[in-house]
Amino acid sequence: MGERVYFDVVVRTADDADFTANVHTAYNNDYDNSSGLGIGKDKEYIEGYEGRLIDCGGTVGRYVRCYSKGNTTDELNHYVEVEVWGFAQSDLPKD
């Protein structure tokens, strides 16, 4: 049916392109730190044709990186489309 489970999926945001400032991990299903990005607490999931929503919960950041390390079918990673939704810093709600 074309459904796969992807391994070591990690989604991170940061303030800089080098990912050294204000790095936040939004999703991590790497159970053994084989990605070198830390042990994750998220579960692996079956990827379908609709994709997966990863809610970053109001995280502030300028850059997004998506990592993964193969799947149940082969060693490839398949990113058809990645959408990032957010607000400009000036449009953020005031506390």
Coordinates of C-alpha atoms in Angstrom, one line a residue:
M1 CA 0.0 0.0 0.0
G2 CA 3.1 2.3 0.1
E3 CA 2.9 3.0 3.8
R4 CA 6.2 3.2 5.6
V5 CA 7.5 4.0 9.0
Y6 CA 10.4 6.4 9.0
F7 CA 13.3 6.1 11.5
D8 CA 15.1 8.8 13.5
V9 CA 12.7 11.5 12.4
V10 CA 13.8 14.8 14.1
V11 CA 12.3 18.3 13.4
R12 CA 14.2 21.2 14.9
T13 CA 13.9 25.0 14.8
A14 CA 16.6 27.6 15.5
D15 CA 17.3 31.3 15.3
D16 CA 20.4 30.9 13.1
A17 CA 21.3 28.8 10.0
D18 CA 24.1 27.0 11.9
F19 CA 21.6 25.8 14.5
T20 CA 23.6 27.1 17.4
A21 CA 21.2 29.7 18.8
N22 CA 17.8 28.9 20.5
V23 CA 17.6 25.3 19.1
H24 CA 14.3 23.7 19.9
T25 CA 13.4 20.1 19.0
A26 CA 9.7 19.9 18.0
Y27 CA 9.7 16.2 17.2
N28 CA 12.1 13.3 17.8
N29 CA 11.4 9.6 17.4
D30 CA 15.1 8.5 17.6
Y31 CA 14.9 6.0 20.5
D32 CA 18.7 5.2 20.6
N33 CA 20.4 8.5 19.6
S34 CA 21.7 7.1 16.4
S35 CA 21.1 10.5 14.8
G36 CA 23.3 12.2 17.3
L37 CA 20.6 14.7 18.1
G38 CA 19.5 13.1 21.4
I39 CA 17.1 10.4 22.4
G40 CA 13.5 11.3 21.5
K41 CA 10.3 10.8 23.3
D42 CA 8.0 10.7 20.3
K43 CA 6.6 7.5 18.8
E44 CA 7.3 6.1 15.3
Y45 CA 4.2 6.3 13.1
I46 CA 3.0 4.9 9.8
E47 CA 3.4 7.6 7.1
G48 CA 0.4 7.9 4.8
Y49 CA -0.3 9.9 1.7
E50 CA -1.6 12.8 3.8
G51 CA 1.7 13.3 5.7
R52 CA 2.1 14.3 9.3
L53 CA 1.3 17.5 11.2
I54 CA 4.0 18.4 13.7
D55 CA 2.8 21.1 16.0
C56 CA 5.6 23.3 17.3
G57 CA 3.4 24.8 19.9
G58 CA 4.3 28.5 19.5
T59 CA 8.0 28.0 19.2
V60 CA 9.9 31.1 18.0
G61 CA 12.6 30.4 15.4
R62 CA 13.7 31.4 11.9
Y63 CA 15.0 28.1 10.5
V64 CA 13.6 24.6 10.3
R65 CA 15.5 21.4 9.7
C66 CA 14.0 17.9 9.1
Y67 CA 16.1 14.9 9.6
S68 CA 15.4 11.2 9.1
K69 CA 17.3 8.0 8.6
G70 CA 15.6 5.5 6.3
N71 CA 12.3 3.6 6.6
T72 CA 10.8 0.1 6.7
T73 CA 11.2 -0.4 3.0
D74 CA 14.6 1.0 2.2
E75 CA 17.4 3.4 3.4
L76 CA 15.9 6.4 1.6
N77 CA 14.1 9.4 3.0
H78 CA 11.1 10.9 1.1
Y79 CA 10.1 14.5 1.6
V80 CA 7.5 15.5 -1.0
E81 CA 6.4 18.7 0.7
V82 CA 7.2 20.5 3.9
E83 CA 5.0 23.5 4.9
V84 CA 5.9 25.8 7.8
W85 CA 3.2 28.1 9.1
G86 CA 3.8 30.9 11.5
F87 CA 3.7 34.6 12.3
A88 CA 6.3 37.3 11.7
Q89 CA 7.9 38.4 15.0
S90 CA 6.1 41.7 14.8
D91 CA 2.7 39.9 14.5
L92 CA 3.1 37.8 17.6
P93 CA 0.5 38.3 20.2
K94 CA 1.6 40.6 23.1
D95 CA 1.4 39.1 26.6

